[in-house]
GROMACS .gro file of C-alpha atoms in nm:
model
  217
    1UNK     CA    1   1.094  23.503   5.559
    2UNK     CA    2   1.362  23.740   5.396
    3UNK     CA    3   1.601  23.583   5.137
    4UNK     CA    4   1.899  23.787   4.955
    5UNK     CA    5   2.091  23.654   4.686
    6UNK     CA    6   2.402  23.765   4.475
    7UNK     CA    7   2.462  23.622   4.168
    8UNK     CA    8   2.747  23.674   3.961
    9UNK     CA    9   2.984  23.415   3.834
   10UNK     CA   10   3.286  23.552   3.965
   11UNK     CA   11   3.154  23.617   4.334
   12UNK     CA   12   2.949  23.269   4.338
   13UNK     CA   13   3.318  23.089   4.267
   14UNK     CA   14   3.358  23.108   4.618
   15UNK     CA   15   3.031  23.233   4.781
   16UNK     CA   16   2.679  23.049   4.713
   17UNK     CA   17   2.423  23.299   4.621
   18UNK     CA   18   2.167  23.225   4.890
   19UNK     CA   19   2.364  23.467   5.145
   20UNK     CA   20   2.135  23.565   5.368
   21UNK     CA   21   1.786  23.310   5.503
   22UNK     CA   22   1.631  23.507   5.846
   23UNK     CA   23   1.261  23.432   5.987
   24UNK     CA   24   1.056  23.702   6.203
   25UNK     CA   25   0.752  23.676   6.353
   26UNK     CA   26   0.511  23.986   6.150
   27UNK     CA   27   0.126  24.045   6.166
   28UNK     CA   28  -0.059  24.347   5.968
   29UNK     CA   29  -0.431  24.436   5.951
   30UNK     CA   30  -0.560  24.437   5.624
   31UNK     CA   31  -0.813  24.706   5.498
   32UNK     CA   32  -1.036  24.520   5.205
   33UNK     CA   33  -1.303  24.740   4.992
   34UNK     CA   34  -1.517  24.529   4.701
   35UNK     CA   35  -1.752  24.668   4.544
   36UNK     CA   36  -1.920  24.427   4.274
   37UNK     CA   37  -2.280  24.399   4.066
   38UNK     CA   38  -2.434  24.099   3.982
   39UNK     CA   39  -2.680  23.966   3.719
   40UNK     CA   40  -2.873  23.717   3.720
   41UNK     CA   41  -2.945  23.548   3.398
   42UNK     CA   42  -3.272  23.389   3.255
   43UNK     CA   43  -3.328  23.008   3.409
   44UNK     CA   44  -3.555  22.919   3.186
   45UNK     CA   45  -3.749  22.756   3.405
   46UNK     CA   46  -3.469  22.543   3.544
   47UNK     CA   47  -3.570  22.593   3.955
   48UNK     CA   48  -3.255  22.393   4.036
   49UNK     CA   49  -3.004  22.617   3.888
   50UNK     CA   50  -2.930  22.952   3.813
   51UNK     CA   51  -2.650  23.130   3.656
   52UNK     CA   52  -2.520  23.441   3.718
   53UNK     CA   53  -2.224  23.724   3.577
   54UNK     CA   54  -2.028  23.934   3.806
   55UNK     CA   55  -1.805  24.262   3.703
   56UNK     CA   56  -1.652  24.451   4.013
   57UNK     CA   57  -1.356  24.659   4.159
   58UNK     CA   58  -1.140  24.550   4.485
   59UNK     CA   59  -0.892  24.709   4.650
   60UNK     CA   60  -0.645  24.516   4.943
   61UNK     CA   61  -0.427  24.757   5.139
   62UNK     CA   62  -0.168  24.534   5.359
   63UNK     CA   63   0.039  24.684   5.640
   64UNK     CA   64   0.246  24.768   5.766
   65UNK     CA   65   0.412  24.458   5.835
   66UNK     CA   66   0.705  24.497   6.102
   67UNK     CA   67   1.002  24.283   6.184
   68UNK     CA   68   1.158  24.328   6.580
   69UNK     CA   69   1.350  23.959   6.575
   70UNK     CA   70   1.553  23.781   6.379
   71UNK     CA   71   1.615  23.419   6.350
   72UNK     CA   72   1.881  23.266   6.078
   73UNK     CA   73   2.212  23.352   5.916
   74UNK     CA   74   2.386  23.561   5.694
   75UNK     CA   75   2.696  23.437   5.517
   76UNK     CA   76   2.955  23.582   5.238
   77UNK     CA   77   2.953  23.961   5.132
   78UNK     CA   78   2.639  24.034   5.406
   79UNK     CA   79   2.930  23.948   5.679
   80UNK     CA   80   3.265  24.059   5.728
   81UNK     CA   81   3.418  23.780   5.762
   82UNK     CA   82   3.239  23.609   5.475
   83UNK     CA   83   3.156  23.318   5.719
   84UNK     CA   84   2.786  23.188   5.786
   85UNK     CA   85   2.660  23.398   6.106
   86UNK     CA   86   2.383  23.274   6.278
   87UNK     CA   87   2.157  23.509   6.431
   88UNK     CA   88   1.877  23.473   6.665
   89UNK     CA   89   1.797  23.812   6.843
   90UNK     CA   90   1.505  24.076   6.937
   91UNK     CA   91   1.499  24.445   6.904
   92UNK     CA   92   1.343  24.759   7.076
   93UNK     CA   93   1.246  24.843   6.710
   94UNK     CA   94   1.135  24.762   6.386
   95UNK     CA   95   1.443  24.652   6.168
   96UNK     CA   96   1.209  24.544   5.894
   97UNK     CA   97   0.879  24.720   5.750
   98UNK     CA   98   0.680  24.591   5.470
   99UNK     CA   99   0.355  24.667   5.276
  100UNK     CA  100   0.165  24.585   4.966
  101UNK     CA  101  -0.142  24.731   4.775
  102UNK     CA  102  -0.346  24.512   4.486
  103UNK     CA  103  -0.594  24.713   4.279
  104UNK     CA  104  -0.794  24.460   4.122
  105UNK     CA  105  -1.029  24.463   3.871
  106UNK     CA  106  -1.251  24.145   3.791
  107UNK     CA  107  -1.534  23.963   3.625
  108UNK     CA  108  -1.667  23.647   3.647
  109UNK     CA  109  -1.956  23.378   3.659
  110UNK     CA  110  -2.161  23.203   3.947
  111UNK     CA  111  -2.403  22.901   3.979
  112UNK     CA  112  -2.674  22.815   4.245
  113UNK     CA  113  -2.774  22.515   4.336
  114UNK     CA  114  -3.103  22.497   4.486
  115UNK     CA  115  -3.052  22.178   4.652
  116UNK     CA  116  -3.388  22.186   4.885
  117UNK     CA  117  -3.621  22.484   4.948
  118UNK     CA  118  -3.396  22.598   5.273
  119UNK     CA  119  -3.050  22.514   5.121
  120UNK     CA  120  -2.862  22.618   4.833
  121UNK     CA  121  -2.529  22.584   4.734
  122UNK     CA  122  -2.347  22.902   4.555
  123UNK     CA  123  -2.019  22.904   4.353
  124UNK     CA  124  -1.827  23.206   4.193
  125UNK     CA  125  -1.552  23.172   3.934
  126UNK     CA  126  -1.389  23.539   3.915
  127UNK     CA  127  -1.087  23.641   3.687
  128UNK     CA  128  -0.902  23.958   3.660
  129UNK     CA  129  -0.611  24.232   3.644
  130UNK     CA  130  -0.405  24.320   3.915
  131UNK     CA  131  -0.217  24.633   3.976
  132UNK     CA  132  -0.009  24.598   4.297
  133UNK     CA  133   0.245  24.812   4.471
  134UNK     CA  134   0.480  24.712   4.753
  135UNK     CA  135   0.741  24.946   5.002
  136UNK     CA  136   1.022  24.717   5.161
  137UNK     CA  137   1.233  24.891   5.436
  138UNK     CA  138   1.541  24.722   5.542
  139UNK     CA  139   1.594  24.922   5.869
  140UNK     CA  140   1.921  24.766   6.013
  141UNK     CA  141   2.104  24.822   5.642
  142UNK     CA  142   1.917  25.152   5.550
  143UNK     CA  143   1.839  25.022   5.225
  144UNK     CA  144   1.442  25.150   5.078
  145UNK     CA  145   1.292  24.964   4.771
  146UNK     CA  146   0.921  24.988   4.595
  147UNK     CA  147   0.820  24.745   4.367
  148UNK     CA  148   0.553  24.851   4.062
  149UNK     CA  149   0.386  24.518   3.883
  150UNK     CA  150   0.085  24.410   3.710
  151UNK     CA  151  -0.044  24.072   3.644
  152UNK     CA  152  -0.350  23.826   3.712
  153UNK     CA  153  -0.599  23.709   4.007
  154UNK     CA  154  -0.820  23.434   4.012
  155UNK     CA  155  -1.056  23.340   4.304
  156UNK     CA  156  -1.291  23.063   4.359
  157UNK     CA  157  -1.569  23.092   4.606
  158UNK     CA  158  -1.841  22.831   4.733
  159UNK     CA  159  -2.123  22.937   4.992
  160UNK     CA  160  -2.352  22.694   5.159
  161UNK     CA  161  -2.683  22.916   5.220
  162UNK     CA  162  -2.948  22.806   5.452
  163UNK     CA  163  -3.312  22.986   5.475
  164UNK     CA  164  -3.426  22.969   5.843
  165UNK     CA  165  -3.728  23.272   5.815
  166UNK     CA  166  -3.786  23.432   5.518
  167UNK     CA  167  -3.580  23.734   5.742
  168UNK     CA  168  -3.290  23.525   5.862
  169UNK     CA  169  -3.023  23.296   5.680
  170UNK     CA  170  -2.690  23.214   5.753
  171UNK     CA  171  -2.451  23.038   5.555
  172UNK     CA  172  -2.094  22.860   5.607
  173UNK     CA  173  -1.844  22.995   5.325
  174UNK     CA  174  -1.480  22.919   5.186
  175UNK     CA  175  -1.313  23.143   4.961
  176UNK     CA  176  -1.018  23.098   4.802
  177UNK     CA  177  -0.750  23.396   4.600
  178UNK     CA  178  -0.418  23.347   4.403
  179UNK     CA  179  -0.244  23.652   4.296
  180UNK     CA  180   0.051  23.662   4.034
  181UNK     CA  181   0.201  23.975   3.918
  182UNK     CA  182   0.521  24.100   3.716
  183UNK     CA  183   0.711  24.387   3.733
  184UNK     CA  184   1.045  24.631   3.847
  185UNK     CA  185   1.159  24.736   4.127
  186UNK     CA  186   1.391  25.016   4.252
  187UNK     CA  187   1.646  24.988   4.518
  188UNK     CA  188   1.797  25.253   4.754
  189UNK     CA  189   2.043  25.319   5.023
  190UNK     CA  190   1.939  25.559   5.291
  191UNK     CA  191   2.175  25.738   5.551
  192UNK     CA  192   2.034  25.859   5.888
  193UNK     CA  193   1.856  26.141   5.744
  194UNK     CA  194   1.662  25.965   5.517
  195UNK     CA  195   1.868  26.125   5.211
  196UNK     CA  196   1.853  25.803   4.951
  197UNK     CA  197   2.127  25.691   4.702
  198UNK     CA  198   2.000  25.522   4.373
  199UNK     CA  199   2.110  25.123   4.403
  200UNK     CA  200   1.946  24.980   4.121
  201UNK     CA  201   1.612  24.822   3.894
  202UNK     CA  202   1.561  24.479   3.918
  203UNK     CA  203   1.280  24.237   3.849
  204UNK     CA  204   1.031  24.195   4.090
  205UNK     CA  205   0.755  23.991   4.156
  206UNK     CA  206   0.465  24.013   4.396
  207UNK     CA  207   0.265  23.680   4.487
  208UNK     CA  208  -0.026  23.624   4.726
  209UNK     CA  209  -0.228  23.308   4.822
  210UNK     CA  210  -0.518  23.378   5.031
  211UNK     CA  211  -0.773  23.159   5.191
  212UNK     CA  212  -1.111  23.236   5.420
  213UNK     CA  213  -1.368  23.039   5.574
  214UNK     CA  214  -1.613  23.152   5.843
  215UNK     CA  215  -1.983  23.215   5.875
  216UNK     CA  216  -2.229  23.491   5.782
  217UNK     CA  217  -2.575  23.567   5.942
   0.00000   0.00000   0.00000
């Protein structure tokens, strides 16, 4: 989903500032690299339960994501008749690319629950910095931005682990992220041969919400 706004008293007297709302249908493989070590501390004695502490590194390289349809309006200064258009329509080519890097670094705590001798139960807690980087490509009005923030993750992770040989276990697992991160970024026109034109800095901010759940042999 692509929103633009303009806000500026004297423009939003007769224009609302949402002036552009468009859907397209995107996908994008994501490349994931964690690397992570993992201590686990004294029980003393405690069978049932053991705690661990986790410090590790992951990167998340998304894209690129690209747009070929359109589906919604634009309205005000983004037409020229400053009338809502409504547009629903497909293209040969991309009109929209989009993709986003996160450079995390985390630490965190964990607790199993040995719940019987075959099954155990194991939670992570993980907080951490966030360095992320996006490059937004409006084809169809040449305009190029990159956005540089920083912020915080937080992830949540539960595994249920069962023992079927002492070679062989599988477990069912859910795993939950939320990124939030702050920053600027920097706007460009383009013309045909890629030469830019300096627009602007604005805020920027860079989200993400992820959830998996599969299973692992």
């Amino acid at each position: 989903r692509d929103r633009d706004w303009i806000t500026n008293d004297a423009i939003n007297y007769y224009y609302d500032e949402l002036m552009g709302d468009t859907d397209s249908d995107v996908d994008s493989e994501v490349d994931i690299l964690d690397l992570n070590l993992k201590w686990y501390l004294d029980s003393a004695g405690q069978d049932m339960v053991q705690f661990n502490v986790v410090a590790g590194y992951q990167n998340q390289k998304w894209g690129t994501f690209e747009a070929r349809n359109l589906d919604g309006y634009y309205s005000g200064l983004l037409t020229e008749s400053g009338r809502r258009q409504y547009i629903n329509e497909t293209y040969d080519s991309p009109i929209l690319t989009y993709k986003v890097t996160y450079d995390m670094i985390y630490g965190g705590v964990g607790i199993d629950f040995n719940i019987f001798k075959d099954f155990t139960i194991m939670t992570q807690f993980n907080l951490g910095w966030v360095s992320a980087e996006d490059e937004d490509d409006h084809v169809l009005r040449q305009k190029y931005a990159e956005g540089e923030t920083d912020g915080a993750m937080l992830d949540l992770k539960a595994d249920f682990l069962f023992t079927i040989t002492d070679s062989f276990h599988f477990s069912l697992y859910t795993y939950f992220k939320t990124i939030a991160t702050e920053g600027t970024q920097t706007q460009w026109d383009y013309d045909s041969s890629g030469r830019r034109t300096f627009i602007d800095e604005v805020d920027d901010e860079i989200t993400s919400e992820q959830f998996m759940a599969g299973v692992k042999f």
